Amino acid sequence: MPITIKKFETYEVIVPAHEGTIESKGINKPLHKLPSGATPSYSIQFDRLPKLILKMHLSNGIIGWGECYRDHNWAQVEAIIKVLLGRDIHQLSLQKLPFTFCREYDGFECAIWDAYAKCHKMRVVDLLGGAVQDKVKIGAWSSHRSIEDIGPLVSNYAEMGFDCIKFKTDLEDDVVAWCTEIAKVAPGMQVILDPNERWQYPGEVRKRAKVLEGIGNVLCLEDPLPRWRLNEYALLRSFTSVPIVLHVSLPYILHGQRIKDAIQAIQAEAVDGFNFNGGLANFQRLDHIATAAGLPCWHGSELDLGILETMYVHSAAAASSCIWPSDIFGRLIRTHDLLEEPLKMEPPYVYLPDGPGLGVAPDEEALKQFAIGTRKFA
């Protein structure tokens, strides 16, 4: 008997960050890298933008949960739902769903894989071929900080058990002073510096990289230059021993980011590893590329909520190349993850959930608390 997609319920939510967890007081540098409507990139802080939680009902009573990336497009959401309603879930190709790739794709993919796995009493990770690790390395995170905040911030994360912290940075930040202070207060703490391409010029990167190399606690530089300058990435690798990383974020469709970016970076000998962002099927494709090339990666994020983060844990657990600290934060940054029980985190690791599907249940009271709107489609 067919098992059809019967209904969708959507919860549009805004979940703010804990006070002080994004950046230092007096700093105002929004991180949303994409335009929002007519508002340009880097003008809205990520926790002010809505996210969409998807509750997909099957005809056999099973529910699949999904979560879209922030600032979803309702026209795309409605069009995808129209395609899916009435479809037999077993007639869908999980690796190529029957709608165009867009920022909303991964949220629906998450719900479909969750429901499909539950139908077969399997975990999502089993649909990926099974886990190669039952816990995933994770790191702490911060945006831009004053030097006065660095010591207390990093000391706190070190006491929690973290051994790596990632910072957003631009040319105004004194990253040498940051890393010097970190070496003093938390000698075992490694640092990922992520300029989001905003160090702009090769000379600026070289000037910082050589000094950072001497401090010795920088795990890698992520996207130090505009991504199209792969030749300069390759030259940086020959200049410094600090590893150079490319962020391949497939949801950044507007920026033209694609799976082939990883292949081109490898061909150009431009990187020492990757930060990969994407859905279940595409992250596995990227992992296979990195694994074949003998390069490490981590799973990136957009500082998401619990459903997407759980999807990331399943993806990372099935990925041989995913050995660097992933961007999975639970309730560290945002005030809620919208899960009944948070992911099991024992820094510097998060554990793969047990149970069918994603292995987590949303907190429906929290959904109502943070919802700014709900809709039903049948």
Coordinates of C-alpha atoms in Angstrom, one line a residue:
M1 CA 0.0 0.0 0.0
P2 CA 1.4 3.5 -0.9
I3 CA 2.5 5.7 2.0
T4 CA 1.7 9.2 0.8
I5 CA 2.6 12.6 2.0
K6 CA -0.7 13.8 3.4
K7 CA -0.2 17.2 5.1
F8 CA 2.4 19.8 6.1
E9 CA 2.3 22.1 9.1
T10 CA 4.8 24.9 9.2
Y11 CA 6.0 27.0 12.2
E12 CA 7.8 30.2 11.3
V13 CA 10.0 31.0 14.3
I14 CA 12.5 33.6 15.5
V15 CA 14.8 32.3 18.3
P16 CA 17.1 35.0 19.6
A17 CA 20.7 34.4 20.8
H18 CA 21.7 34.5 24.5
E19 CA 22.8 38.0 25.4
G20 CA 26.5 38.4 24.8
T21 CA 27.1 35.2 22.9
I22 CA 27.5 36.7 19.5
E23 CA 29.9 39.6 19.9
S24 CA 31.3 42.1 22.4
K25 CA 29.3 44.9 23.7
G26 CA 29.7 48.0 21.5
I27 CA 30.4 45.9 18.4
N28 CA 27.6 45.7 15.8
K29 CA 28.6 43.6 12.8
P30 CA 25.7 41.6 11.5
L31 CA 26.7 38.2 10.0
H32 CA 23.9 37.3 7.5
K33 CA 26.0 37.1 4.3
L34 CA 23.1 37.1 1.9
P35 CA 20.7 40.0 1.0
S36 CA 17.3 39.8 2.5
G37 CA 14.7 41.4 0.2
A38 CA 16.1 44.8 -0.6
T39 CA 18.4 44.8 2.4
P40 CA 22.1 44.2 1.5
S41 CA 24.3 41.4 2.9
Y42 CA 26.0 41.9 6.3
S43 CA 23.2 44.3 7.5
I44 CA 21.0 41.9 9.6
Q45 CA 22.1 39.8 12.5
F46 CA 21.3 36.1 12.0
D47 CA 19.1 35.7 15.0
R48 CA 16.7 38.4 13.9
L49 CA 15.7 36.4 10.8
P50 CA 12.9 33.8 10.8
K51 CA 13.4 30.1 10.3
L52 CA 10.8 27.6 9.1
I53 CA 10.1 24.3 10.9
L54 CA 8.4 21.7 8.8
K55 CA 6.1 19.0 10.2
M56 CA 5.3 16.5 7.4
H57 CA 2.5 14.0 8.0
L58 CA 2.4 10.6 6.2
S59 CA -0.7 8.6 5.5
N60 CA 0.5 5.9 8.0
G61 CA 0.7 8.4 10.8
I62 CA 4.5 8.9 10.8
I63 CA 5.8 12.4 11.0
G64 CA 9.0 13.8 9.5
W65 CA 10.5 17.0 10.8
G66 CA 12.6 19.5 8.8
E67 CA 14.1 22.9 9.2
C68 CA 14.9 25.5 6.5
Y69 CA 17.8 27.8 6.6
R70 CA 17.1 31.3 7.8
D71 CA 15.1 33.8 5.7
H72 CA 13.1 31.3 3.7
N73 CA 11.2 32.2 0.6
W74 CA 7.5 31.4 1.0
A75 CA 6.9 31.2 -2.8
Q76 CA 9.5 28.4 -2.9
V77 CA 8.1 26.7 0.2
E78 CA 4.6 26.7 -1.2
A79 CA 5.7 25.4 -4.6
I80 CA 7.7 22.5 -3.1
I81 CA 4.7 21.5 -0.9
K82 CA 2.5 21.5 -3.9
V83 CA 4.9 19.1 -5.6
L84 CA 5.1 16.7 -2.6
L85 CA 1.5 16.5 -1.4
G86 CA 0.0 13.2 -2.4
R87 CA 3.3 11.6 -3.4
D88 CA 4.2 8.1 -2.3
I89 CA 7.3 8.5 -0.2
H90 CA 8.8 5.3 -1.5
Q91 CA 8.6 6.5 -5.0
L92 CA 10.9 9.5 -4.2
S93 CA 14.6 9.2 -5.0
L94 CA 16.2 10.4 -1.7
Q95 CA 19.4 11.5 -3.5
K96 CA 17.4 13.6 -6.0
L97 CA 14.1 14.9 -4.8
P98 CA 11.5 16.0 -7.4
F99 CA 11.9 19.8 -7.1
T100 CA 14.6 22.3 -8.0
F101 CA 17.6 22.9 -5.8
C102 CA 17.1 26.0 -3.7
R103 CA 17.8 27.3 -0.2
E104 CA 14.6 25.5 1.0
Y105 CA 15.6 22.1 -0.5
D106 CA 17.6 20.9 2.5
G107 CA 14.8 21.6 5.0
F108 CA 12.4 19.4 3.0
E109 CA 15.1 16.8 2.4
C110 CA 15.5 16.6 6.1
A111 CA 11.8 16.0 6.7
I112 CA 11.6 13.3 4.0
W113 CA 14.7 11.4 5.1
D114 CA 13.4 11.6 8.7
A115 CA 10.1 10.1 7.8
Y116 CA 11.5 7.5 5.3
A117 CA 13.9 6.2 8.0
K118 CA 11.1 6.0 10.5
C119 CA 9.0 4.0 8.1
H120 CA 11.8 1.4 8.0
K121 CA 12.8 1.7 11.7
M122 CA 16.2 3.0 10.7
R123 CA 18.3 6.0 11.6
V124 CA 19.0 8.7 9.1
V125 CA 22.7 7.8 9.3
D126 CA 21.8 4.3 8.2
L127 CA 20.4 5.7 4.9
L128 CA 23.9 7.2 4.4
G129 CA 25.5 3.8 4.7
G130 CA 26.0 3.8 8.4
A131 CA 28.1 5.6 11.0
V132 CA 31.9 5.6 10.8
Q133 CA 31.9 7.5 14.2
D134 CA 29.3 7.6 17.0
K135 CA 30.4 11.1 18.1
V136 CA 31.4 14.2 16.2
K137 CA 34.1 16.7 17.1
I138 CA 32.6 20.2 17.7
G139 CA 34.1 23.6 18.5
A140 CA 33.1 26.8 20.3
W141 CA 32.1 29.9 18.4
S142 CA 32.2 33.7 18.5
S143 CA 31.8 36.6 16.3
H144 CA 33.9 39.7 16.6
R145 CA 35.4 40.5 20.1
S146 CA 37.3 43.2 21.9
I147 CA 40.6 42.0 23.2
E148 CA 39.3 42.4 26.8
D149 CA 36.7 39.8 26.2
I150 CA 38.9 37.2 24.7
G151 CA 40.4 35.8 27.9
P152 CA 37.2 35.3 29.9
L153 CA 35.3 34.0 26.8
V154 CA 37.9 31.4 25.9
S155 CA 38.6 30.4 29.5
N156 CA 34.9 29.6 30.0
Y157 CA 34.8 27.5 26.9
A158 CA 38.0 25.7 27.9
E159 CA 36.4 24.9 31.3
M160 CA 33.4 23.4 29.5
G161 CA 35.8 21.0 27.6
F162 CA 36.2 22.7 24.3
D163 CA 39.6 22.6 22.7
C164 CA 38.9 24.7 19.6
I165 CA 37.1 28.0 19.0
K166 CA 36.1 29.7 15.8
F167 CA 36.0 33.5 15.4
K168 CA 34.5 35.6 12.7
T169 CA 37.0 38.4 11.8
D170 CA 37.8 41.2 9.5
L171 CA 40.6 43.6 8.9
E172 CA 39.7 45.7 12.0
D173 CA 40.3 42.8 14.4
D174 CA 43.7 42.3 16.1
V175 CA 43.8 38.5 15.6
V176 CA 47.4 38.3 16.7
A177 CA 46.5 39.8 20.0
W178 CA 43.5 37.4 20.3
C179 CA 45.6 34.4 19.6
T180 CA 48.4 35.6 21.9
E181 CA 45.9 36.0 24.8
I182 CA 44.3 32.6 24.0
A183 CA 47.8 30.9 24.2
K184 CA 48.2 32.4 27.7
V185 CA 44.8 31.6 29.2
A186 CA 44.0 28.3 27.4
P187 CA 47.3 26.8 26.1
G188 CA 45.5 23.7 24.6
M189 CA 42.9 25.8 22.7
Q190 CA 43.1 25.9 18.9
V191 CA 41.6 28.7 16.9
I192 CA 39.8 28.8 13.5
L193 CA 39.8 32.3 12.0
D194 CA 37.1 32.9 9.5
P195 CA 37.3 36.3 7.7
N196 CA 34.4 35.3 5.4
E197 CA 36.7 36.5 2.5
R198 CA 37.1 39.9 4.2
W199 CA 40.8 40.0 4.7
Q200 CA 40.6 41.0 1.0
Y201 CA 44.2 41.3 0.0
P202 CA 47.0 38.7 -0.1
G203 CA 49.4 41.0 1.6
E204 CA 47.1 41.5 4.5
V205 CA 46.7 37.7 4.9
R206 CA 50.5 37.1 4.7
K207 CA 51.2 39.8 7.2
R208 CA 48.9 38.1 9.8
A209 CA 49.7 34.5 8.8
K210 CA 53.4 34.6 9.5
V211 CA 52.9 36.0 13.0
L212 CA 50.1 33.6 13.8
E213 CA 52.3 30.7 12.6
G214 CA 54.8 31.6 15.4
I215 CA 52.1 31.7 18.0
G216 CA 51.2 28.2 17.0
N217 CA 47.5 27.8 18.0
V218 CA 45.7 28.5 14.7
L219 CA 44.1 25.3 13.4
C220 CA 43.3 27.0 10.0
L221 CA 42.4 30.1 8.1
E222 CA 38.9 29.8 6.5
D223 CA 38.1 31.8 3.4
P224 CA 40.8 34.4 4.1
L225 CA 40.4 35.9 0.6
P226 CA 37.6 36.2 -2.0
R227 CA 36.9 32.6 -3.1
W228 CA 37.5 33.2 -6.7
R229 CA 41.2 33.8 -6.1
L230 CA 42.2 30.2 -5.8
N231 CA 45.6 30.9 -7.2
E232 CA 46.3 33.2 -4.2
Y233 CA 45.0 30.4 -1.9
A234 CA 47.6 28.1 -3.4
L235 CA 50.4 30.7 -3.0
L236 CA 49.3 31.2 0.7
R237 CA 49.8 27.4 1.2
S238 CA 53.4 27.7 0.0
F239 CA 54.0 30.8 2.2
T240 CA 52.7 29.6 5.6
S241 CA 52.3 26.4 7.6
V242 CA 48.9 27.6 8.8
P243 CA 46.4 25.4 6.9
I244 CA 44.2 27.2 4.4
V245 CA 40.5 26.1 4.2
L246 CA 37.7 26.8 1.7
H247 CA 34.1 27.0 2.8
V248 CA 31.8 25.3 0.3
S249 CA 28.3 26.3 1.3
L250 CA 25.7 24.9 -1.1
P251 CA 22.9 27.0 0.4
Y252 CA 24.7 30.1 -0.9
I253 CA 23.2 29.6 -4.3
L254 CA 23.2 33.3 -4.9
H255 CA 27.0 33.3 -4.5
G256 CA 27.3 30.6 -7.1
Q257 CA 28.7 28.0 -4.7
R258 CA 28.5 24.5 -6.1
I259 CA 30.0 21.0 -5.4
K260 CA 32.5 21.6 -8.2
D261 CA 34.2 24.3 -6.1
A262 CA 35.7 21.5 -4.0
I263 CA 37.0 19.7 -7.0
Q264 CA 38.5 22.9 -8.5
A265 CA 40.2 23.8 -5.2
I266 CA 41.8 20.4 -5.1
Q267 CA 42.9 20.6 -8.7
A268 CA 44.5 24.0 -7.9
E269 CA 46.2 22.6 -4.8
A270 CA 44.7 25.6 -3.1
V271 CA 43.5 24.1 0.2
D272 CA 44.4 21.9 3.1
G273 CA 40.8 21.1 4.0
F274 CA 37.2 22.2 3.8
N275 CA 34.2 23.5 5.7
F276 CA 31.2 21.9 4.0
N277 CA 27.6 23.1 4.3
G278 CA 24.8 21.2 2.6
G279 CA 22.0 18.7 2.9
L280 CA 22.2 15.0 3.5
A281 CA 22.9 13.8 0.0
N282 CA 25.1 16.7 -1.1
F283 CA 27.2 16.6 2.1
Q284 CA 27.9 13.0 1.4
R285 CA 29.0 13.9 -2.1
L286 CA 31.3 16.5 -0.7
D287 CA 32.7 14.1 1.9
H288 CA 33.4 11.5 -0.8
I289 CA 35.4 14.1 -2.7
A290 CA 37.4 15.2 0.3
T291 CA 38.0 11.5 1.4
A292 CA 39.2 10.6 -2.1
A293 CA 41.6 13.6 -2.0
G294 CA 42.8 12.7 1.5
L295 CA 41.7 16.0 2.9
P296 CA 39.8 16.7 6.2
C297 CA 36.6 18.7 6.6
W298 CA 34.1 19.8 9.2
H299 CA 30.4 20.3 8.9
G300 CA 29.5 24.0 8.7
S301 CA 26.2 25.7 9.7
E302 CA 24.3 28.9 9.7
L303 CA 24.0 28.8 13.5
D304 CA 20.8 26.8 13.1
L305 CA 18.3 25.2 15.4
G306 CA 18.1 21.6 16.7
I307 CA 16.5 19.8 13.8
L308 CA 19.1 20.9 11.2
E309 CA 21.9 20.4 13.7
T310 CA 20.7 16.9 14.3
M311 CA 20.8 16.3 10.5
Y312 CA 24.4 17.6 10.6
V313 CA 25.3 15.1 13.3
H314 CA 24.0 12.2 11.1
S315 CA 25.9 13.5 8.1
A316 CA 29.1 14.0 9.9
A317 CA 28.9 10.7 11.7
A318 CA 28.7 9.0 8.2
A319 CA 31.6 11.0 6.8
S320 CA 35.2 9.7 7.0
S321 CA 36.7 13.1 6.2
C322 CA 34.8 15.0 8.9
I323 CA 37.4 15.1 11.6
W324 CA 37.9 18.8 12.3
P325 CA 35.5 20.6 14.8
S326 CA 32.1 21.1 13.3
D327 CA 29.8 24.1 13.8
I328 CA 27.2 22.4 15.9
F329 CA 26.3 24.5 19.0
G330 CA 23.0 23.2 20.6
R331 CA 21.8 25.8 23.1
L332 CA 25.2 27.5 23.5
I333 CA 24.4 30.4 21.2
R334 CA 20.6 30.6 20.8
T335 CA 18.2 30.6 23.7
H336 CA 16.5 27.4 22.6
D337 CA 17.2 24.6 20.0
L338 CA 13.4 23.7 19.8
L339 CA 14.1 20.1 20.9
E340 CA 12.4 18.3 23.8
E341 CA 15.8 17.0 24.8
P342 CA 19.0 18.7 23.5
L343 CA 21.6 16.8 21.6
K344 CA 24.0 15.0 24.0
M345 CA 27.0 17.3 24.1
E346 CA 30.2 16.5 26.1
P347 CA 32.6 19.0 24.6
P348 CA 34.5 18.6 22.4
Y349 CA 32.0 16.1 21.1
V350 CA 28.3 15.7 20.3
Y351 CA 26.9 12.2 20.2
L352 CA 24.8 10.6 17.4
P353 CA 21.2 10.3 18.7
D354 CA 19.6 6.9 19.2
G355 CA 16.2 6.0 17.8
P356 CA 14.6 6.0 14.3
G357 CA 14.8 8.8 11.9
L358 CA 16.7 11.8 13.2
G359 CA 16.3 10.4 16.7
V360 CA 15.1 13.7 18.3
A361 CA 11.7 15.2 19.0
P362 CA 10.8 18.9 18.7
D363 CA 9.5 20.7 21.7
E364 CA 6.1 21.7 20.5
E365 CA 5.5 24.1 23.4
A366 CA 8.7 25.8 22.4
L367 CA 7.6 25.9 18.8
K368 CA 4.5 27.8 19.9
Q369 CA 6.5 30.1 22.2
F370 CA 8.8 31.2 19.4
A371 CA 6.4 31.1 16.5
I372 CA 5.5 34.2 14.7
G373 CA 3.1 32.3 12.4
T374 CA 1.8 28.9 11.6
R375 CA 0.2 27.5 8.4
K376 CA -1.3 24.2 7.3
F377 CA -1.2 22.6 3.8
A378 CA -3.2 19.5 2.8

